[in-house]
Short mmCIF file of C-alpha atoms in Angstrom, two decimals:
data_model
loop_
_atom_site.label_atom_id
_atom_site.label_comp_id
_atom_site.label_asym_id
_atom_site.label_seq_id
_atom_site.Cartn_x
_atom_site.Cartn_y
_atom_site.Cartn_z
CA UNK A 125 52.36 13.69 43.19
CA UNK A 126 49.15 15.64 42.55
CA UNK A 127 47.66 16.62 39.86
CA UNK A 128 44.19 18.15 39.07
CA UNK A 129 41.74 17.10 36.36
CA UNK A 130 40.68 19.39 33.53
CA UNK A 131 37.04 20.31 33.92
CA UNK A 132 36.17 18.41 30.82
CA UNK A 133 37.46 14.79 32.52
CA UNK A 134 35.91 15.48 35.83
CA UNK A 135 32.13 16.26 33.93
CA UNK A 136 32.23 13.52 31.17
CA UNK A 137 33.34 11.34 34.45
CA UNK A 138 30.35 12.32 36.35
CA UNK A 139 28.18 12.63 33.16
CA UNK A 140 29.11 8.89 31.96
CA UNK A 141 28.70 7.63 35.45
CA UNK A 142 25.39 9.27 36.14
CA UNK A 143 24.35 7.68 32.55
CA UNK A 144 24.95 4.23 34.06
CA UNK A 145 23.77 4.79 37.32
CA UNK A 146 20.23 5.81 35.96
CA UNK A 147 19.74 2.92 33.57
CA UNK A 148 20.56 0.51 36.72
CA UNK A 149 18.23 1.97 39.18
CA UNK A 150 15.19 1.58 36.17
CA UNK A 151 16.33 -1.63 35.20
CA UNK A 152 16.72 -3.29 38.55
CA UNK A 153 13.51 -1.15 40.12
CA UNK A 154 11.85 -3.20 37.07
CA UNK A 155 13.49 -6.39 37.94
CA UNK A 156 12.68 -5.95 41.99
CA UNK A 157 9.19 -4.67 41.86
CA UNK A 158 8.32 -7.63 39.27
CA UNK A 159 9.45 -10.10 41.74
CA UNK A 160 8.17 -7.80 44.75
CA UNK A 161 5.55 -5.71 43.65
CA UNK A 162 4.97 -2.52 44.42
CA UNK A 163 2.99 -2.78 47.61
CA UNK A 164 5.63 -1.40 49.29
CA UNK A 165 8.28 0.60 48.10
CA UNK A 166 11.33 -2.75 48.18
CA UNK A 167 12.96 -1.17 44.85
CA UNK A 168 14.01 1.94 46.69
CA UNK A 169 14.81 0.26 49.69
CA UNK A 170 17.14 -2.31 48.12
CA UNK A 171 18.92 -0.24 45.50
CA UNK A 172 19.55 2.23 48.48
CA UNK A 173 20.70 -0.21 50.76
CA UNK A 174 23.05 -0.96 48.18
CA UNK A 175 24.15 2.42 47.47
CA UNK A 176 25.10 2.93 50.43
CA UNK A 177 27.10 0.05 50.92
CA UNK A 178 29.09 0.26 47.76
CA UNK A 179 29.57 4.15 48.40
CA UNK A 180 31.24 3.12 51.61
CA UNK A 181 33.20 0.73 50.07
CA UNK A 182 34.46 3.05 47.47
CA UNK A 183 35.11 6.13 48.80
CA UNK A 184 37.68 3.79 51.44
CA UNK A 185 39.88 2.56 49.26
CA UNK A 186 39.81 5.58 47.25
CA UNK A 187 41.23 7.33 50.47
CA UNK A 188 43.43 4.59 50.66
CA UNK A 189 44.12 5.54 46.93
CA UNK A 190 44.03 1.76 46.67
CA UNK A 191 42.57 1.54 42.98
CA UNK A 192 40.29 4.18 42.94
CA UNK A 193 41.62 7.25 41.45
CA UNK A 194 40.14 10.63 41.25
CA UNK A 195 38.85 9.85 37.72
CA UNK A 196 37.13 6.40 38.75
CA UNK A 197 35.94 8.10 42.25
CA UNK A 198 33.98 10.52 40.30
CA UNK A 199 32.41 8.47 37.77
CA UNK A 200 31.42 5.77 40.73
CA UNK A 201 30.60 7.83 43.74
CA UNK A 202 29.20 10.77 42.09
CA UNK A 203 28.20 9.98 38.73
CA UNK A 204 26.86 6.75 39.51
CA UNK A 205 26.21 6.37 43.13
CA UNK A 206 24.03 9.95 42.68
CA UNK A 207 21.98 8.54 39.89
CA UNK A 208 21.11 4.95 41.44
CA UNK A 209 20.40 6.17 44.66
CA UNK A 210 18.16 9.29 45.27
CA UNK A 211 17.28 10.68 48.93
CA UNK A 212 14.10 11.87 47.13
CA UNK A 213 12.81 8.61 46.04
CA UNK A 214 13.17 7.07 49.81
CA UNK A 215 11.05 10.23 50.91
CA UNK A 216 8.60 9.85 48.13
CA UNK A 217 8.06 6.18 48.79
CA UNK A 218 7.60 7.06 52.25
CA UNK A 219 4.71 10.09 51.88
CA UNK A 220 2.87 7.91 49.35
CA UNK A 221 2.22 4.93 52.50
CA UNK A 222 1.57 6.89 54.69
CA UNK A 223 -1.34 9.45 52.43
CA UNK A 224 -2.31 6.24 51.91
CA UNK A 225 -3.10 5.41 55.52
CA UNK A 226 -0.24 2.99 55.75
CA UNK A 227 1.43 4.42 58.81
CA UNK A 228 2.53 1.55 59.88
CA UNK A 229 4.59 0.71 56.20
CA UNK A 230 5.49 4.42 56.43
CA UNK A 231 7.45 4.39 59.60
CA UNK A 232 8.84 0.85 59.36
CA UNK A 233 10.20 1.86 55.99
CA UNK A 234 11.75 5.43 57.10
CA UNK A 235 13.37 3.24 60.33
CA UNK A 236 14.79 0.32 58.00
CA UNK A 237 15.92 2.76 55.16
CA UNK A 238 17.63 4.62 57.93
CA UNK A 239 18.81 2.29 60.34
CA UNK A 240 19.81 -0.51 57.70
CA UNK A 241 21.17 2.43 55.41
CA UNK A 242 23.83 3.17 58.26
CA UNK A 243 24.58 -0.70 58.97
CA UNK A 244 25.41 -1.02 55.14
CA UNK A 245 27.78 2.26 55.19
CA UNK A 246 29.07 0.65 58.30
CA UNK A 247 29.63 -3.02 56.20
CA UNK A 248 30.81 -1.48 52.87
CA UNK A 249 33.76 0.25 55.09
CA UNK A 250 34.63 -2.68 56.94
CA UNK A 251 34.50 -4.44 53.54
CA UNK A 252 37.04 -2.04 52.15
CA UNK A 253 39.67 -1.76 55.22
CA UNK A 254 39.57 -5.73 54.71
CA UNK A 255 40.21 -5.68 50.96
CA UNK A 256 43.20 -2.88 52.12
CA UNK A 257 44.69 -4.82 54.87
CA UNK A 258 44.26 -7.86 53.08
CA UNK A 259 46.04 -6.21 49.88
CA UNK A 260 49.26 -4.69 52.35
CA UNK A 261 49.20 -8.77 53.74
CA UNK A 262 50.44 -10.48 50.39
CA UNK A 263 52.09 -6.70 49.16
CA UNK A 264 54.56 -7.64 52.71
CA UNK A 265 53.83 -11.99 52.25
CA UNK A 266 55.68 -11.33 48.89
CA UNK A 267 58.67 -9.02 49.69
CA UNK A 268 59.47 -11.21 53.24
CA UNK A 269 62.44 -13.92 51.98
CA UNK A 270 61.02 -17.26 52.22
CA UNK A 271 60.33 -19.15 55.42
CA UNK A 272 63.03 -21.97 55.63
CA UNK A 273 62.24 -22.58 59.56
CA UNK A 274 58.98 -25.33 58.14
CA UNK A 275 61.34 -27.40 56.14
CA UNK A 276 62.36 -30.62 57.55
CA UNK A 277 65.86 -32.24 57.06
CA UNK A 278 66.52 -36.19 57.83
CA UNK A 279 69.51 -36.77 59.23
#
């Protein structure tokens, strides 16, 4: 069964999500570039990194419509996901070393964010098709009659 959400659901979804989404990125960039600094732009590059994995993650078992509803999908991948992660921030971060004459920083940074940004989509979907399979495992462990073939009689 189908069913659509009212406009009002789908925005305060996306609204409340984006809400969290923003006060995580500022807290943890504070928390990463305190530990870090800011010599090179490791806030972005983490809390994209981990964006993308946990979009990855989400959005498969919400096409498995394994816990993740329409409601939660939008308030997670949308509302959240689009506030702590920014494509603007990675391209900032990136402009700023290199008008700084830090091509070096620049291009290693725009390969990592890239390269490592895939590998996490790549390990957020694995790490959803094994929380699915894993799920249909004990869903068909606990229907199955039990296994009398292990026990042992004396005779």
């Amino acid at each position: 069964m189908s069913h659509t959400l009212s406009l009002r659901r789908q925005l305060s979804a996306v609204l409340c999500g984006g809400f969290c989404g923003t006060i995580t990125r500022y807290w943890l960039s504070q928390v990463i570039q305190a530990h870090l600094g800011k010599g090179w732009p490791y806030d972005i590059f983490l809390i994209n990194i981990t964006g993308a994995l946990l979009l990855a993650f989400i959005t498969t078992l919400a096409d498995a419509t394994f816990l993740i509803g329409p409601t939660r999908r939008l308030f997670i991948n949308v509302g959240f996901l689009g506030a702590y992660t920014t494509f603007s921030s990675l391209a900032l971060g990136d402009v700023q070393l290199a008008t700084a004459g830090h091509w070096l920083s620049a291009l290693s940074y725009l390969f990592m964010s890239l390269s490592v940004g895939i590998l996490a989509v790549l390990c957020g979907n694995a790490l959803g098709q094994w929380v699915i399979n894993r799920r249909k495992a004990l869903a068909l462990a606990k229907s199955l009659p039990p296994d009398h073939s292990s026990i042992h009689t004396q005779e």
